[in-house]
Short mmCIF file of C-alpha atoms and ligand atoms in Angstrom, two decimals:
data_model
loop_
_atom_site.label_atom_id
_atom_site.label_comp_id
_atom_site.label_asym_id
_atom_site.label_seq_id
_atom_site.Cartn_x
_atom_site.Cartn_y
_atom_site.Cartn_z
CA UNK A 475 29.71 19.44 -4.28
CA UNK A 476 26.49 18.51 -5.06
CA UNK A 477 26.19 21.51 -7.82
CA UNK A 478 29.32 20.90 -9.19
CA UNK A 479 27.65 16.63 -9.88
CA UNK A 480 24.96 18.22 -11.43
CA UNK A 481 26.96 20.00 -13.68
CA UNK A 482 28.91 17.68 -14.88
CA UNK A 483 26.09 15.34 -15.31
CA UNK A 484 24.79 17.71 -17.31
CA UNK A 485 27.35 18.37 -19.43
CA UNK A 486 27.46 14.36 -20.12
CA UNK A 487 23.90 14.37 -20.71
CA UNK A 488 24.59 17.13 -23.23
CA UNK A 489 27.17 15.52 -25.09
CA UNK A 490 25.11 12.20 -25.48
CA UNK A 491 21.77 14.15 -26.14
CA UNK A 492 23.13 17.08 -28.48
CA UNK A 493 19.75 16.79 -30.98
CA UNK A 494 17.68 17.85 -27.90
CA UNK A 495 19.65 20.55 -25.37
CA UNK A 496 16.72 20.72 -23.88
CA UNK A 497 17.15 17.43 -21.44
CA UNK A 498 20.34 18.99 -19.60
CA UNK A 499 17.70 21.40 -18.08
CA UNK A 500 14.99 18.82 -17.88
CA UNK A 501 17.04 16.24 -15.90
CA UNK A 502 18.22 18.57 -13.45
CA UNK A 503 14.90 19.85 -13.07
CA UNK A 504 14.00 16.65 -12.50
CA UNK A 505 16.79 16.00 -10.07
CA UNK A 506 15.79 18.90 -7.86
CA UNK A 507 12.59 17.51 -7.58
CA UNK A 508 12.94 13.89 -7.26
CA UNK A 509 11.53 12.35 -4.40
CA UNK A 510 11.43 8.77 -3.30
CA UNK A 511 8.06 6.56 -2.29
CA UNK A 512 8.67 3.65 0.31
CA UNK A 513 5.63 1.49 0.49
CA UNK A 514 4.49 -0.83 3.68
CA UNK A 515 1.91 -2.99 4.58
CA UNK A 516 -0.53 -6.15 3.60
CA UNK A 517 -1.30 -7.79 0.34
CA UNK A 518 -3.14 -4.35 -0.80
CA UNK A 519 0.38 -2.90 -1.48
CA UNK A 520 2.40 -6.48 -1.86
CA UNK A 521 3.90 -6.03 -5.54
CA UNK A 522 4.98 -10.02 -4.68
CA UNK A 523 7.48 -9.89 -1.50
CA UNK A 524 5.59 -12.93 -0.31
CA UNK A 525 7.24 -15.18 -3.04
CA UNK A 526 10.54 -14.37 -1.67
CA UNK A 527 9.96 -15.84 1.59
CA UNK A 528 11.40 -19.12 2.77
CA UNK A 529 8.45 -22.02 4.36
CA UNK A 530 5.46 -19.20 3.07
CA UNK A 531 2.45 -20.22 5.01
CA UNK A 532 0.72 -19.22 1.55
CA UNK A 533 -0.23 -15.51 2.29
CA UNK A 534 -0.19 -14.07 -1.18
CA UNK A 535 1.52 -17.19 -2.76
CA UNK A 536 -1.56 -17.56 -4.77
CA UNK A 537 -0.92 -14.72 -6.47
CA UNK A 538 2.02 -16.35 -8.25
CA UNK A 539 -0.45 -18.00 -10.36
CA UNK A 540 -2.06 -17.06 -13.50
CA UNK A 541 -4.77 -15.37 -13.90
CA UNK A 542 -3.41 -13.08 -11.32
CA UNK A 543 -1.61 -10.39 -13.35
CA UNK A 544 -3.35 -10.79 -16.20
CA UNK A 545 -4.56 -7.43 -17.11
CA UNK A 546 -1.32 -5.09 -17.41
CA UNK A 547 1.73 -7.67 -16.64
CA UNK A 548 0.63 -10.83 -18.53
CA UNK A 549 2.04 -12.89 -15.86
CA UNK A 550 1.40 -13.51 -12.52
CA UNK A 551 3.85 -11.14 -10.26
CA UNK A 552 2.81 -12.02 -6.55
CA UNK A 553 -0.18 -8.61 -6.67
CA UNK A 554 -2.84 -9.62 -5.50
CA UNK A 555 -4.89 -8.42 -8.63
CA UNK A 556 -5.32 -8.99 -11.99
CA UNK A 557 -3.03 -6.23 -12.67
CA UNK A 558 -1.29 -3.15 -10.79
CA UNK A 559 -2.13 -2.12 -7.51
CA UNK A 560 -2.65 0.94 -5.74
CA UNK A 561 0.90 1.90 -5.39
CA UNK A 562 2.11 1.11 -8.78
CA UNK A 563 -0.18 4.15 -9.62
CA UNK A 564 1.00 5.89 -7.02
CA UNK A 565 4.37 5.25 -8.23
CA UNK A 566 3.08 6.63 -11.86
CA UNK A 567 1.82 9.43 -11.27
CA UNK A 568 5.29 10.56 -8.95
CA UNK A 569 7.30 10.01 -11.71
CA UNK A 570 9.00 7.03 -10.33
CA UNK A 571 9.45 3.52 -11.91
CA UNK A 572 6.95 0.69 -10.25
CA UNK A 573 8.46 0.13 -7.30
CA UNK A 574 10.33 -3.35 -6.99
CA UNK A 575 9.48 -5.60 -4.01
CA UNK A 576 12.18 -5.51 -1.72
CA UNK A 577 12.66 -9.24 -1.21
CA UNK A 578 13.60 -9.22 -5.09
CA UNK A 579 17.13 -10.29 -5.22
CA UNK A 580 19.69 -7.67 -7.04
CA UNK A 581 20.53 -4.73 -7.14
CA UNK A 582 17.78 -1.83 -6.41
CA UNK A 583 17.86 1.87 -7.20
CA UNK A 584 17.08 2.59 -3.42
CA UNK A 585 16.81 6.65 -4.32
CA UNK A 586 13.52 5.79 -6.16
CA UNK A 587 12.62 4.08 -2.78
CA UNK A 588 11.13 0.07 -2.49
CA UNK A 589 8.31 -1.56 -1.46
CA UNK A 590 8.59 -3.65 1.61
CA UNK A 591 4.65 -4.45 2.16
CA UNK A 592 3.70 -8.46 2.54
CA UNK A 593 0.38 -10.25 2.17
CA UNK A 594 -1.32 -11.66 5.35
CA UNK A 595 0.94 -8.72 7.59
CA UNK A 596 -0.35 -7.26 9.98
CA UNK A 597 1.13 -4.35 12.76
CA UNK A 598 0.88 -6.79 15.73
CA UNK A 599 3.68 -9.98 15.37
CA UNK A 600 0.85 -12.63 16.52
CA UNK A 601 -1.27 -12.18 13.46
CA UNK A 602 -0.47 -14.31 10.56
CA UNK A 603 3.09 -15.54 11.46
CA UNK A 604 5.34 -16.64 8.80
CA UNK A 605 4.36 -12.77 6.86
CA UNK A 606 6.76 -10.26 7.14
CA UNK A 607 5.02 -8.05 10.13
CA UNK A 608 5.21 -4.41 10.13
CA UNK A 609 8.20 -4.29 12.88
CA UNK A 610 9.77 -6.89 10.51
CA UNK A 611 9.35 -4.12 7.69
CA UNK A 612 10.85 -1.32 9.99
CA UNK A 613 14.61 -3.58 10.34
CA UNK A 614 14.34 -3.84 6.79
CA UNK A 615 13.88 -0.59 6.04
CA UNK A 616 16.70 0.10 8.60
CA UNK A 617 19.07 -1.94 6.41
CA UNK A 618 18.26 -0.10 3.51
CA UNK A 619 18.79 3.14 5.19
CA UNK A 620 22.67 1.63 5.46
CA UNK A 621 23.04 0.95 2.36
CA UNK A 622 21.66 4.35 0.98
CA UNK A 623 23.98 5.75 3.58
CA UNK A 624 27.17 3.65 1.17
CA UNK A 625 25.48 4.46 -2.11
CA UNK A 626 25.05 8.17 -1.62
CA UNK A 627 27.26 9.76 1.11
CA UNK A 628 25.49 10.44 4.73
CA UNK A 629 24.06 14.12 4.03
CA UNK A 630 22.53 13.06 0.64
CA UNK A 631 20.82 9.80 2.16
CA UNK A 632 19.42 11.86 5.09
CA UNK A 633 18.24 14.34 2.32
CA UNK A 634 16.15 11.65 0.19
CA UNK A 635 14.66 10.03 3.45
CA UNK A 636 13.69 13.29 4.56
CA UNK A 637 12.09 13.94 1.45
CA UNK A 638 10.71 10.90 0.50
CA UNK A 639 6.84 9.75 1.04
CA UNK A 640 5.95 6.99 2.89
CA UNK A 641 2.92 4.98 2.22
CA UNK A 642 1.09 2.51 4.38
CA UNK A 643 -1.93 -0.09 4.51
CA UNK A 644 -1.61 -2.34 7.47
CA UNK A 645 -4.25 -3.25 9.98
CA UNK A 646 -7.03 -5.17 7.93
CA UNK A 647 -4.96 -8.71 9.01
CA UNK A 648 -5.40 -7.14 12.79
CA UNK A 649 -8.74 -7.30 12.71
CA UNK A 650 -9.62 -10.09 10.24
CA UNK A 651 -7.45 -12.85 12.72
CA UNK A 652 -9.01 -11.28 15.54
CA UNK A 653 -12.93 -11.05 13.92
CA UNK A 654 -12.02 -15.02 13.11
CA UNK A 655 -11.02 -15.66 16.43
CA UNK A 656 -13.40 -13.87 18.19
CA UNK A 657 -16.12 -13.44 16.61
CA UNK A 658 -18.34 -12.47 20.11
CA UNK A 659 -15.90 -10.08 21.13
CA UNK A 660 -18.07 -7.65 23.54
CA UNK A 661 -17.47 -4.13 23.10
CA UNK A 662 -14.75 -3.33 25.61
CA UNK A 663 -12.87 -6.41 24.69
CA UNK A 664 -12.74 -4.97 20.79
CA UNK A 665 -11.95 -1.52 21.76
CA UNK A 666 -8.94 -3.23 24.42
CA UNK A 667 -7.60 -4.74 21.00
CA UNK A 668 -8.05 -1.47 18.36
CA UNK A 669 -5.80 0.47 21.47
CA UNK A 670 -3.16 -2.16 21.27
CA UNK A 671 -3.26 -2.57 17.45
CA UNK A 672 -2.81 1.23 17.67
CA UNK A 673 -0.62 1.38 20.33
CA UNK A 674 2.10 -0.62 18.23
CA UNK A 675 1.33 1.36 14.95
CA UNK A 676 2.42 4.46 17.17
CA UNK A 677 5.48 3.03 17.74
CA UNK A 678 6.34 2.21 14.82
CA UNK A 679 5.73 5.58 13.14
CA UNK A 680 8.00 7.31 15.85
CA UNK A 681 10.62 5.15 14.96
CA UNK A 682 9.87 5.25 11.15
CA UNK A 683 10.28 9.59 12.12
CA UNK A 684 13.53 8.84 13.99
CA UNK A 685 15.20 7.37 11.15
CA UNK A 686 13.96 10.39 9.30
CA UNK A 687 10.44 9.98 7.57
CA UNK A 688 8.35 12.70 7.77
CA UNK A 689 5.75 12.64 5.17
CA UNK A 690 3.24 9.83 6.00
CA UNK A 691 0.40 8.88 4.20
CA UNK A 692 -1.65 6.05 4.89
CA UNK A 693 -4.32 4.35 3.29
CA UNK A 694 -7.03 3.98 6.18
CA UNK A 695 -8.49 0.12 6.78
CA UNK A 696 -11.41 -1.12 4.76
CA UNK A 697 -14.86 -2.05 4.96
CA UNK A 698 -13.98 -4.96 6.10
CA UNK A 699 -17.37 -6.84 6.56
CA UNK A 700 -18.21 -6.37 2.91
CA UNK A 701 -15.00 -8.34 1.72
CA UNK A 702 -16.64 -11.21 -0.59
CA UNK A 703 -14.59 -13.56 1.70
CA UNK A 704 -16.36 -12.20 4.59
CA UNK A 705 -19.77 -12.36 2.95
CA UNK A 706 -19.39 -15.90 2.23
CA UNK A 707 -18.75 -16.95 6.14
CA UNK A 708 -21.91 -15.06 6.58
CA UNK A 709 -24.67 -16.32 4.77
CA UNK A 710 -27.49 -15.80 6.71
CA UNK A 711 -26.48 -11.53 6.39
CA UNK A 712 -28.00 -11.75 2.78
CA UNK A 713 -25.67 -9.17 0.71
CA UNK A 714 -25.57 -6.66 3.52
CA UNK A 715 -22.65 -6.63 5.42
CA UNK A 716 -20.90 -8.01 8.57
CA UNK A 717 -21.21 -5.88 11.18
CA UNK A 718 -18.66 -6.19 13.98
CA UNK A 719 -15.49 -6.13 10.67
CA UNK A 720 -17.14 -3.03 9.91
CA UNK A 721 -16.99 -1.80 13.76
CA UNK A 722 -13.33 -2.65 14.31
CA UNK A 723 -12.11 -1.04 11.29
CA UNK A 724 -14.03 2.51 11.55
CA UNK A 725 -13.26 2.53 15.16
CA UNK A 726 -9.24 1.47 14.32
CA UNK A 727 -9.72 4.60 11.86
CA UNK A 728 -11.01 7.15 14.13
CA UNK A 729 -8.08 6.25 16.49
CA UNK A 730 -5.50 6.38 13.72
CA UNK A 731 -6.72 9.97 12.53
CA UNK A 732 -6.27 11.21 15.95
CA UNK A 733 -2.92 9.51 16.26
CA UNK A 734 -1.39 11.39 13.49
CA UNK A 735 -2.87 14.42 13.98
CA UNK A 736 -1.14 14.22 17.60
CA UNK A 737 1.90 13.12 16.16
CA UNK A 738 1.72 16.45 13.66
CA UNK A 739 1.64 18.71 16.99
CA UNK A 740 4.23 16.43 18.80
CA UNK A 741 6.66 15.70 15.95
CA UNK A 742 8.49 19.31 13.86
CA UNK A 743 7.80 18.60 10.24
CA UNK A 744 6.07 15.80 10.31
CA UNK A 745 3.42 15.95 7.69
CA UNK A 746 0.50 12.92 6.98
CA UNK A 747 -1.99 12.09 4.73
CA UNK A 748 -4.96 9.76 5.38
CA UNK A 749 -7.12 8.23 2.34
CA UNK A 750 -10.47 7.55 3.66
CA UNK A 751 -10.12 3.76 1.78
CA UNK A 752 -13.49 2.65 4.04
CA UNK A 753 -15.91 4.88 2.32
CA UNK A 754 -14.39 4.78 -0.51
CA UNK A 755 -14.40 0.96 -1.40
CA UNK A 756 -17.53 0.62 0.30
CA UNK A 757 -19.51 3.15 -1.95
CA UNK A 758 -18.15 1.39 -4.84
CA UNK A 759 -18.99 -1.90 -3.23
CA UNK A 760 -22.83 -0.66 -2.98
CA UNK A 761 -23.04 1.42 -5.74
CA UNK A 762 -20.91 -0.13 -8.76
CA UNK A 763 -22.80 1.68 -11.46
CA UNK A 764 -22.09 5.11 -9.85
CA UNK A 765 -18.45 4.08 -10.47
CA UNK A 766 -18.61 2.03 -13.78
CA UNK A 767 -18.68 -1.19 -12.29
CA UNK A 768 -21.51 -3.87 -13.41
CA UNK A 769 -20.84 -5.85 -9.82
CA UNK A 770 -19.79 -4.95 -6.37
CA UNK A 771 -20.38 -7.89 -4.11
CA UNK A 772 -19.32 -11.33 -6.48
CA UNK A 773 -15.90 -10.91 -7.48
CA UNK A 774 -14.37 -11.58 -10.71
CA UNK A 775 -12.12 -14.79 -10.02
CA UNK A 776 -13.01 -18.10 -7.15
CA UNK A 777 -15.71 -20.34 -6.76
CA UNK A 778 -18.28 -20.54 -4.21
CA UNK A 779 -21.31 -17.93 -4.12
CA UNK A 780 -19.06 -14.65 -4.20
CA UNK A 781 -16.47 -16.16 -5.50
CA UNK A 782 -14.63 -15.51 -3.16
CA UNK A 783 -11.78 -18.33 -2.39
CA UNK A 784 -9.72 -20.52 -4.73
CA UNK A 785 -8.64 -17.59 -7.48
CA UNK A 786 -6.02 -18.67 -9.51
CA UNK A 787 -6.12 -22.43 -7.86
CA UNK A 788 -3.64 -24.39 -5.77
CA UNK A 789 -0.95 -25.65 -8.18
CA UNK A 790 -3.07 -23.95 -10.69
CA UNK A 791 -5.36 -27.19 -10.97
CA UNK A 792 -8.08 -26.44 -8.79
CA UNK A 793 -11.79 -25.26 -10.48
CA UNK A 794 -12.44 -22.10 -9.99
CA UNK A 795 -14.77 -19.32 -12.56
CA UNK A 796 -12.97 -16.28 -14.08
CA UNK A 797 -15.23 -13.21 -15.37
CA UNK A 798 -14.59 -11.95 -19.02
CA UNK A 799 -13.64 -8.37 -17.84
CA UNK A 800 -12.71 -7.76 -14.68
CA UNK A 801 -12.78 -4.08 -14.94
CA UNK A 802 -16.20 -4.38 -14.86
CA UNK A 803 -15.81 -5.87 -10.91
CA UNK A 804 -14.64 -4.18 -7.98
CA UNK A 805 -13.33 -7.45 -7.06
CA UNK A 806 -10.62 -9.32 -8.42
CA UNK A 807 -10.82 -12.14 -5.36
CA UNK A 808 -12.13 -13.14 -2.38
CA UNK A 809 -10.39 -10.14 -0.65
CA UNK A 810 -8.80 -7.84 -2.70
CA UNK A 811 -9.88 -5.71 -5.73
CA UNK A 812 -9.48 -5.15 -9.45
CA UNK A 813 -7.22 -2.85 -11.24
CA UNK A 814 -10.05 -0.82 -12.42
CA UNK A 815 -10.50 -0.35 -8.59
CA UNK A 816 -7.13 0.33 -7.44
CA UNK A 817 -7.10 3.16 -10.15
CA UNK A 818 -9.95 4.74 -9.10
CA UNK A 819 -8.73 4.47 -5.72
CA UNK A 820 -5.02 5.85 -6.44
CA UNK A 821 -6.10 8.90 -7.66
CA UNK A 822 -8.07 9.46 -4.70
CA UNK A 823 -4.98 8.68 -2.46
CA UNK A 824 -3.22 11.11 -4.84
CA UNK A 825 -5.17 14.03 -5.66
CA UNK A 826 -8.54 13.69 -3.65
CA UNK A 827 -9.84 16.41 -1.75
CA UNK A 828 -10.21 16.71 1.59
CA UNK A 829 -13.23 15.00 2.91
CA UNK A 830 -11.65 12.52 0.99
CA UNK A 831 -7.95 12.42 1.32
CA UNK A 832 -6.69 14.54 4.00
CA UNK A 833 -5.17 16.95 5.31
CA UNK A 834 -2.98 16.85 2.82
CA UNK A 835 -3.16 14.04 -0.03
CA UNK A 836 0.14 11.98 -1.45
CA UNK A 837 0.28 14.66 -4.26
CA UNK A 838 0.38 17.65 -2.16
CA UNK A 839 3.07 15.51 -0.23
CA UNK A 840 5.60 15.05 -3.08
CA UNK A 841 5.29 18.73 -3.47
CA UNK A 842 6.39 20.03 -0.06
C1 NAG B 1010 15.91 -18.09 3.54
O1 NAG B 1010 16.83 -19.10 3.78
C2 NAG B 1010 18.16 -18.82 3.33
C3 NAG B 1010 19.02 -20.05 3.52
O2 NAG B 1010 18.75 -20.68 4.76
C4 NAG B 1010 18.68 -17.60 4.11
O3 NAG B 1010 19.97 -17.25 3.66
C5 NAG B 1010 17.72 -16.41 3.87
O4 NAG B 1010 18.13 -15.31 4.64
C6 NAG B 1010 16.30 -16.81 4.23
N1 NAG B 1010 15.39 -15.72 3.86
C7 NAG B 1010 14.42 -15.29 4.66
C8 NAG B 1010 13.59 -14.18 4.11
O5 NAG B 1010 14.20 -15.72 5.76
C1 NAG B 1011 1.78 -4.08 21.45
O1 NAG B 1011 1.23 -5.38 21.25
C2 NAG B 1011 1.52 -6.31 22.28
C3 NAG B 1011 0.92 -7.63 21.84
O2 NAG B 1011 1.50 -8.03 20.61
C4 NAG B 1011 0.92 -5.82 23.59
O3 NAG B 1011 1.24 -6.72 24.63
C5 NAG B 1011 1.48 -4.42 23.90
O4 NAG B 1011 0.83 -3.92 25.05
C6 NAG B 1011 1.22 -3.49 22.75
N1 NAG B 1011 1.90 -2.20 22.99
C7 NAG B 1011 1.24 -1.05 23.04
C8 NAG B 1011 2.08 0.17 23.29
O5 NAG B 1011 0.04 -0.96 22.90
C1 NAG B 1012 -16.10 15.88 -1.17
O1 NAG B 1012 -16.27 17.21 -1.54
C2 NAG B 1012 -16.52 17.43 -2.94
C3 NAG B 1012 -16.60 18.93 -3.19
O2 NAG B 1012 -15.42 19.53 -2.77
C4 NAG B 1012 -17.83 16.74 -3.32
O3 NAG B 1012 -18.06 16.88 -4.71
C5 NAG B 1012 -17.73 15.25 -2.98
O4 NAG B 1012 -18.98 14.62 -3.20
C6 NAG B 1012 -17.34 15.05 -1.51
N1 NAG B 1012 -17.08 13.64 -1.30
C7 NAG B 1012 -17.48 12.98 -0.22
C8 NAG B 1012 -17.15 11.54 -0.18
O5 NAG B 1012 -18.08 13.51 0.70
#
């Protein structure tokens, strides 16, 4: 069945494309090989669901104003960025179309996949209510597995499920609502809340494998005591970082590596990737030059000493500075980074090697 489609999609193709008979053979190369990208998470992968939502507490609403956007859409989209973010690249370099947010009304070509990821979410439903939490993300996702199931018939939508790549960055919010909250947290209490955090996240990927996924990759969680915002409610630190952010997200790491690599011996075919994001942003955040940045601690767009609240301004009126080139910042705002940045980092997430991105990176991922 599926052969005899392809043939006579070629043989349309060929008709309307006779001055190149090459494409036939191209597009059904490239059907063979075509593999969709879903994309969770916070406002690091939030191409502008946030916009969509009804009462918005604010996460990410923001970025609906200029200058967000600026650099490479030349309007504000709901990124949080001054232009794409990390997977838009991603997106790229798979040979997929940027990914439209899933809260987008209209019709979506769901075989390229969607991006369901929300500013201010987080993988436990207390933090930042009014977002749309990772569980949240999981019934969506559900729905659109219906759908795909009416679009294509069943076999075909279990095919590009199974095939497709799933990307995550979720756990940041976790840790920043709980930091706020607690900012004494004693040792036991912070390692009580990483095993819950983690707990859920677990959960949530054995369901995300149930409905088919097998190729995970995830994006780990920040540095996130060296977040300008961060920086800002910590004056007396100087420019060195906050410490107990930092704890909670390499100790939320450690526990997620081991996690998948369990789930890899538990799970048959399940396959993951983890970008080591922490180190990553954080060398750039130290060492700018190293990277072709000029700054790594102010960011490009807010006011204060870091700059690091009021980008883009409530009803746009608000005072707030705005660098002349932002790729020469690792920040865009108070929390989240340039595109410069998120290039640099994509191709990590893509191609890096493996002290980097491991054990297999998002590349090696579209290939299996
Ligand atoms: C927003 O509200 C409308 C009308 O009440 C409803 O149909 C829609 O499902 C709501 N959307 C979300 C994301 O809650
Ligand atoms: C998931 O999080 C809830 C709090 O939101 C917690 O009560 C529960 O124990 C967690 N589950 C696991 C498996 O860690
Ligand atoms: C990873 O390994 C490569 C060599 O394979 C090396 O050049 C690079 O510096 C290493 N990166 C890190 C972050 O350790």
């Amino acid at each position: 069945m599926e052969t005899v489609i392809r043939f006579l999609f070629c043989v349309i193709n060929l008709c309307v494309s006779f001055k190149n008979p090459n494409s036939c053979y191209d597009q059904s190369k490239l059907e063979a090989k075509h593999k969709a990208l879903f994309v969770f998470g916070d406002s690091l992968f939030d191409p502008g669901n946030n916009q969509y939502l009804n009462g918005s507490t604010g996460e990410g609403i923001s970025a609906t104003y200029w200058p967000y956007g600026q650099t490479f859409f030349n309007h504000p989209t709901g990124r949080l960025s001054d232009g794409r973010i990390v997977p838009d690249f991603i997106a790229q370099f798979a040979d997929l179309p940027i990914l439209p947010p899933y809260m987008e009304p209209g019709a979506h070509r769901l075989a390229d996949g969607v991006n369901f990821a929300s500013a201010g979410a987080g993988v436990l439903d207390g933090t930042h209510p009014g977002t749309i939490q990772l569980r949240m993300q999981l019934e969506y996702f559900k729905t659109l597995k219906k759908s795909l199931r009416q679009q294509l018939h069943d076999a075909e939508a279990e095919k590009v499920l199974r095939r497709a790549v799933y990307l995550f960055s979720i756990g940041g919010n976790d840790y920043f609502s709980f930091y706020t909250s607690n900012p004494e947290a004693s040792e036991s209490y912070q390692q009580a809340y990483v095993e819950m955090v983690i707990g859920n996240l677990t959960l949530v990927l054995k369901e995300f494998y149930s409905l088919g996924a097998r190729k995970i990759a995830f994006q780990n969680v920040g540095p996130l005591g060296c977040v300008p915002v961060m920086e800002a409610m910590n004056p007396e630190l100087g420019s060195s970082c906050v410490e107990i952010p930092l704890a909670l997200a390499r100790l939320h790491n450690e526990y997620l590596s081991v996690t998948l690599n369990n789930l890899e011996s538990q799970l048959p075919g399940f396959k993951y990737a983890i970008f080591d994001y922490y180190n990553s942003l954080g060398d750039r955040v130290n060492n700018p030059s190293k990277y072709g940045f000029k700054e790594g601690k102010v960011a490009c767009c807010g006011s204060g000493t870091y700059r690091e609240s009021g980008c883009g301004g409530r009803e746009g009126k608000e005072p707030y500075e705005l660098c002349r080139r932002p790729s020469e910042y690792v920040w865009f705002d108070g929390a989240h980074t340039t595109e410069m940045t998120n290039h640099q980092l994509a191709e990590l997430l893509w191609s890096g090697k493996p002290n980097v991105t491991g054990p297999y990176n998002v590349k090696q991922l579209f290939g299996h």
